[in-house]
Amino acid sequence: MSMRLQHTGLVVADLDRSRRFYAEALGLEEVPRPSNFTFAGAWFRFGEDEIHLLAEADTTGLAGVPDPGSSAAFGLSGHLAFEVQDLDAACARLEENGVPLIGGPMPRGDGVTQVFFRDPDGYVLEFFQWTNEDQSGAPERAPVRE
């Protein structure tokens, strides 16, 4: 059986706030959703993958936020990771949009440097960049798209 991950769906408390975050802080392209959907949401594309934001009227609290300072607080739990070509520029964009880092930058030991941050609903996100020239250890994958 052949398959690949096509999208990740995230339930968000405030669709407008999350839409701004994914468009402005992350620079993702918003794409149309099917016209017959009867619930609020927004879809974003990066490369061949998508994030689907799903508005939920009765969402309470943050999405799976662990205790500050715990190992899960910066991504050892579930998180979404985005490969970037320029980690410094990606971090500067986060700072310009008032998004604090919750972990990193830290070298991972296999030629990757990573940082962790949260979206407005508390989901842990990661930016990472290959820092060794030959990208040894990198899985076979499509190139990073601007």
PDB file of C-alpha atoms in Angstrom:
ATOM      1  CA  MET A   1       0.000   0.000   0.000  1.00  0.00           C
ATOM      2  CA  SER A   2       1.341   3.389  -0.993  1.00  0.00           C
ATOM      3  CA  MET A   3       0.439   6.481   1.001  1.00  0.00           C
ATOM      4  CA  ARG A   4       1.679   9.857   2.134  1.00  0.00           C
ATOM      5  CA  LEU A   5       0.466  12.361   4.664  1.00  0.00           C
ATOM      6  CA  GLN A   6      -1.653  14.952   2.830  1.00  0.00           C
ATOM      7  CA  HIS A   7      -2.890  17.212   5.606  1.00  0.00           C
ATOM      8  CA  THR A   8      -3.091  17.752   9.326  1.00  0.00           C
ATOM      9  CA  GLY A   9      -6.310  19.038  10.876  1.00  0.00           C
ATOM     10  CA  LEU A  10      -6.136  21.284  13.932  1.00  0.00           C
ATOM     11  CA  VAL A  11      -9.146  22.391  15.978  1.00  0.00           C
ATOM     12  CA  VAL A  12      -8.733  26.082  16.825  1.00  0.00           C
ATOM     13  CA  ALA A  13     -10.532  28.314  19.314  1.00  0.00           C
ATOM     14  CA  ASP A  14     -10.356  31.548  17.286  1.00  0.00           C
ATOM     15  CA  LEU A  15     -10.298  31.017  13.516  1.00  0.00           C
ATOM     16  CA  ASP A  16      -9.393  34.613  12.617  1.00  0.00           C
ATOM     17  CA  ARG A  17      -6.475  34.679  15.074  1.00  0.00           C
ATOM     18  CA  SER A  18      -5.178  31.318  13.822  1.00  0.00           C
ATOM     19  CA  ARG A  19      -5.663  32.312  10.175  1.00  0.00           C
ATOM     20  CA  ARG A  20      -3.485  35.407  10.762  1.00  0.00           C
ATOM     21  CA  PHE A  21      -0.846  33.320  12.568  1.00  0.00           C
ATOM     22  CA  TYR A  22      -0.483  30.704   9.835  1.00  0.00           C
ATOM     23  CA  ALA A  23      -0.526  33.321   7.050  1.00  0.00           C
ATOM     24  CA  GLU A  24       1.568  36.066   8.651  1.00  0.00           C
ATOM     25  CA  ALA A  25       3.855  34.392  11.204  1.00  0.00           C
ATOM     26  CA  LEU A  26       4.468  31.232   9.157  1.00  0.00           C
ATOM     27  CA  GLY A  27       3.907  32.659   5.668  1.00  0.00           C
ATOM     28  CA  LEU A  28       1.694  29.782   4.503  1.00  0.00           C
ATOM     29  CA  GLU A  29      -0.603  30.167   1.502  1.00  0.00           C
ATOM     30  CA  GLU A  30      -4.326  30.020   2.256  1.00  0.00           C
ATOM     31  CA  VAL A  31      -6.167  27.892  -0.305  1.00  0.00           C
ATOM     32  CA  PRO A  32      -9.896  27.428  -0.992  1.00  0.00           C
ATOM     33  CA  ARG A  33     -11.941  24.857   0.918  1.00  0.00           C
ATOM     34  CA  PRO A  34     -14.784  22.837  -0.615  1.00  0.00           C
ATOM     35  CA  SER A  35     -17.833  25.078  -1.034  1.00  0.00           C
ATOM     36  CA  ASN A  36     -20.235  22.557   0.506  1.00  0.00           C
ATOM     37  CA  PHE A  37     -18.581  22.595   3.944  1.00  0.00           C
ATOM     38  CA  THR A  38     -21.050  23.810   6.573  1.00  0.00           C
ATOM     39  CA  PHE A  39     -18.490  24.493   9.318  1.00  0.00           C
ATOM     40  CA  ALA A  40     -15.972  27.316   9.606  1.00  0.00           C
ATOM     41  CA  GLY A  41     -12.347  26.641   8.823  1.00  0.00           C
ATOM     42  CA  ALA A  42      -9.337  27.596   6.729  1.00  0.00           C
ATOM     43  CA  TRP A  43      -6.890  25.553   4.665  1.00  0.00           C
ATOM     44  CA  PHE A  44      -3.224  26.387   4.195  1.00  0.00           C
ATOM     45  CA  ARG A  45      -0.776  24.815   1.771  1.00  0.00           C
ATOM     46  CA  PHE A  46       2.985  24.538   1.973  1.00  0.00           C
ATOM     47  CA  GLY A  47       4.600  22.522  -0.788  1.00  0.00           C
ATOM     48  CA  GLU A  48       2.467  19.417  -1.308  1.00  0.00           C
ATOM     49  CA  ASP A  49       1.127  19.369   2.258  1.00  0.00           C
ATOM     50  CA  GLU A  50      -1.737  21.172   3.957  1.00  0.00           C
ATOM     51  CA  ILE A  51      -2.898  22.260   7.389  1.00  0.00           C
ATOM     52  CA  HIS A  52      -6.660  22.396   7.845  1.00  0.00           C
ATOM     53  CA  LEU A  53      -7.857  24.693  10.620  1.00  0.00           C
ATOM     54  CA  LEU A  54     -11.234  23.655  12.006  1.00  0.00           C
ATOM     55  CA  ALA A  55     -13.239  26.168  14.030  1.00  0.00           C
ATOM     56  CA  GLU A  56     -14.772  24.673  17.133  1.00  0.00           C
ATOM     57  CA  ALA A  57     -17.287  26.790  19.025  1.00  0.00           C
ATOM     58  CA  ASP A  58     -16.908  25.008  22.350  1.00  0.00           C
ATOM     59  CA  THR A  59     -13.132  24.549  22.437  1.00  0.00           C
ATOM     60  CA  THR A  60     -11.818  25.381  25.879  1.00  0.00           C
ATOM     61  CA  GLY A  61      -8.259  25.953  26.975  1.00  0.00           C
ATOM     62  CA  LEU A  62      -5.117  25.266  25.008  1.00  0.00           C
ATOM     63  CA  ALA A  63      -4.559  22.146  22.943  1.00  0.00           C
ATOM     64  CA  GLY A  64      -2.667  19.654  25.070  1.00  0.00           C
ATOM     65  CA  VAL A  65      -0.419  22.171  26.801  1.00  0.00           C
ATOM     66  CA  PRO A  66       1.937  20.415  29.235  1.00  0.00           C
ATOM     67  CA  ASP A  67       3.361  21.985  32.379  1.00  0.00           C
ATOM     68  CA  PRO A  68       5.934  24.700  31.594  1.00  0.00           C
ATOM     69  CA  GLY A  69       9.462  23.359  31.925  1.00  0.00           C
ATOM     70  CA  SER A  70       8.501  19.727  31.337  1.00  0.00           C
ATOM     71  CA  SER A  71      10.176  17.846  28.501  1.00  0.00           C
ATOM     72  CA  ALA A  72       6.846  17.804  26.668  1.00  0.00           C
ATOM     73  CA  ALA A  73       6.633  21.600  26.833  1.00  0.00           C
ATOM     74  CA  PHE A  74       8.790  22.072  23.753  1.00  0.00           C
ATOM     75  CA  GLY A  75       7.937  19.247  21.448  1.00  0.00           C
ATOM     76  CA  LEU A  76       8.836  15.879  22.933  1.00  0.00           C
ATOM     77  CA  SER A  77       5.111  15.332  22.758  1.00  0.00           C
ATOM     78  CA  GLY A  78       3.080  15.694  19.574  1.00  0.00           C
ATOM     79  CA  HIS A  79       4.084  18.544  17.303  1.00  0.00           C
ATOM     80  CA  LEU A  80       4.231  19.633  13.662  1.00  0.00           C
ATOM     81  CA  ALA A  81       7.663  20.206  12.139  1.00  0.00           C
ATOM     82  CA  PHE A  82       8.476  22.456   9.184  1.00  0.00           C
ATOM     83  CA  GLU A  83      11.830  22.213   7.406  1.00  0.00           C
ATOM     84  CA  VAL A  84      13.150  25.681   6.541  1.00  0.00           C
ATOM     85  CA  GLN A  85      16.126  26.779   4.481  1.00  0.00           C
ATOM     86  CA  ASP A  86      17.048  29.712   6.752  1.00  0.00           C
ATOM     87  CA  LEU A  87      16.316  29.132  10.433  1.00  0.00           C
ATOM     88  CA  ASP A  88      17.510  32.615  11.427  1.00  0.00           C
ATOM     89  CA  ALA A  89      15.092  34.254   8.976  1.00  0.00           C
ATOM     90  CA  ALA A  90      12.245  31.998  10.130  1.00  0.00           C
ATOM     91  CA  CYS A  91      12.938  32.908  13.776  1.00  0.00           C
ATOM     92  CA  ALA A  92      13.088  36.607  12.878  1.00  0.00           C
ATOM     93  CA  ARG A  93       9.671  36.315  11.256  1.00  0.00           C
ATOM     94  CA  LEU A  94       8.288  34.719  14.418  1.00  0.00           C
ATOM     95  CA  GLU A  95       9.781  37.524  16.531  1.00  0.00           C
ATOM     96  CA  GLU A  96       8.320  40.190  14.213  1.00  0.00           C
ATOM     97  CA  ASN A  97       4.915  38.596  14.787  1.00  0.00           C
ATOM     98  CA  GLY A  98       5.301  38.408  18.572  1.00  0.00           C
ATOM     99  CA  VAL A  99       5.712  34.625  18.686  1.00  0.00           C
ATOM    100  CA  PRO A 100       8.127  33.552  21.451  1.00  0.00           C
ATOM    101  CA  LEU A 101      10.305  30.463  21.192  1.00  0.00           C
ATOM    102  CA  ILE A 102       9.671  27.813  23.841  1.00  0.00           C
ATOM    103  CA  GLY A 103      12.762  25.769  22.989  1.00  0.00           C
ATOM    104  CA  GLY A 104      15.989  26.198  21.047  1.00  0.00           C
ATOM    105  CA  PRO A 105      17.702  26.904  18.897  1.00  0.00           C
ATOM    106  CA  MET A 106      19.310  23.585  19.677  1.00  0.00           C
ATOM    107  CA  PRO A 107      21.400  21.190  17.616  1.00  0.00           C
ATOM    108  CA  ARG A 108      19.831  17.754  17.405  1.00  0.00           C
ATOM    109  CA  GLY A 109      23.045  15.805  16.808  1.00  0.00           C
ATOM    110  CA  ASP A 110      22.290  14.595  13.297  1.00  0.00           C
ATOM    111  CA  GLY A 111      23.004  17.810  11.420  1.00  0.00           C
ATOM    112  CA  VAL A 112      19.732  19.532  12.299  1.00  0.00           C
ATOM    113  CA  THR A 113      19.135  22.661  14.384  1.00  0.00           C
ATOM    114  CA  GLN A 114      15.602  23.117  15.670  1.00  0.00           C
ATOM    115  CA  VAL A 115      13.389  25.606  17.502  1.00  0.00           C
ATOM    116  CA  PHE A 116       9.964  25.150  19.043  1.00  0.00           C
ATOM    117  CA  PHE A 117       7.063  27.588  19.441  1.00  0.00           C
ATOM    118  CA  ARG A 118       3.288  27.518  19.843  1.00  0.00           C
ATOM    119  CA  ASP A 119       0.425  28.564  17.636  1.00  0.00           C
ATOM    120  CA  PRO A 120      -2.408  30.622  19.185  1.00  0.00           C
ATOM    121  CA  ASP A 121      -4.205  27.447  20.338  1.00  0.00           C
ATOM    122  CA  GLY A 122      -1.161  26.008  22.069  1.00  0.00           C
ATOM    123  CA  TYR A 123      -0.129  23.464  19.442  1.00  0.00           C
ATOM    124  CA  VAL A 124       3.639  22.923  19.513  1.00  0.00           C
ATOM    125  CA  LEU A 125       5.302  23.692  16.171  1.00  0.00           C
ATOM    126  CA  GLU A 126       8.919  23.206  15.133  1.00  0.00           C
ATOM    127  CA  PHE A 127      11.144  24.857  12.562  1.00  0.00           C
ATOM    128  CA  PHE A 128      14.279  22.909  11.678  1.00  0.00           C
ATOM    129  CA  GLN A 129      17.187  23.407   9.302  1.00  0.00           C
ATOM    130  CA  TRP A 130      19.828  20.971   8.109  1.00  0.00           C
ATOM    131  CA  THR A 131      23.131  22.516   9.153  1.00  0.00           C
ATOM    132  CA  ASN A 132      25.582  19.981   7.739  1.00  0.00           C
ATOM    133  CA  GLU A 133      26.427  20.591   4.085  1.00  0.00           C
ATOM    134  CA  ASP A 134      25.791  17.069   2.825  1.00  0.00           C
ATOM    135  CA  GLN A 135      22.587  16.658   4.871  1.00  0.00           C
ATOM    136  CA  SER A 136      23.785  13.219   5.925  1.00  0.00           C
ATOM    137  CA  GLY A 137      21.047  11.592   7.897  1.00  0.00           C
ATOM    138  CA  ALA A 138      18.343  13.372   5.900  1.00  0.00           C
ATOM    139  CA  PRO A 139      15.605  11.072   4.603  1.00  0.00           C
ATOM    140  CA  GLU A 140      14.816  10.982   0.889  1.00  0.00           C
ATOM    141  CA  ARG A 141      12.344  13.800   0.386  1.00  0.00           C
ATOM    142  CA  ALA A 142      11.196  16.500  -1.937  1.00  0.00           C
ATOM    143  CA  PRO A 143      13.199  19.752  -1.747  1.00  0.00           C
ATOM    144  CA  VAL A 144      12.046  22.540   0.563  1.00  0.00           C
ATOM    145  CA  ARG A 145       9.852  24.961  -1.349  1.00  0.00           C
ATOM    146  CA  GLU A 146       9.859  28.710  -0.847  1.00  0.00           C
TER     147      GLU A 146
END
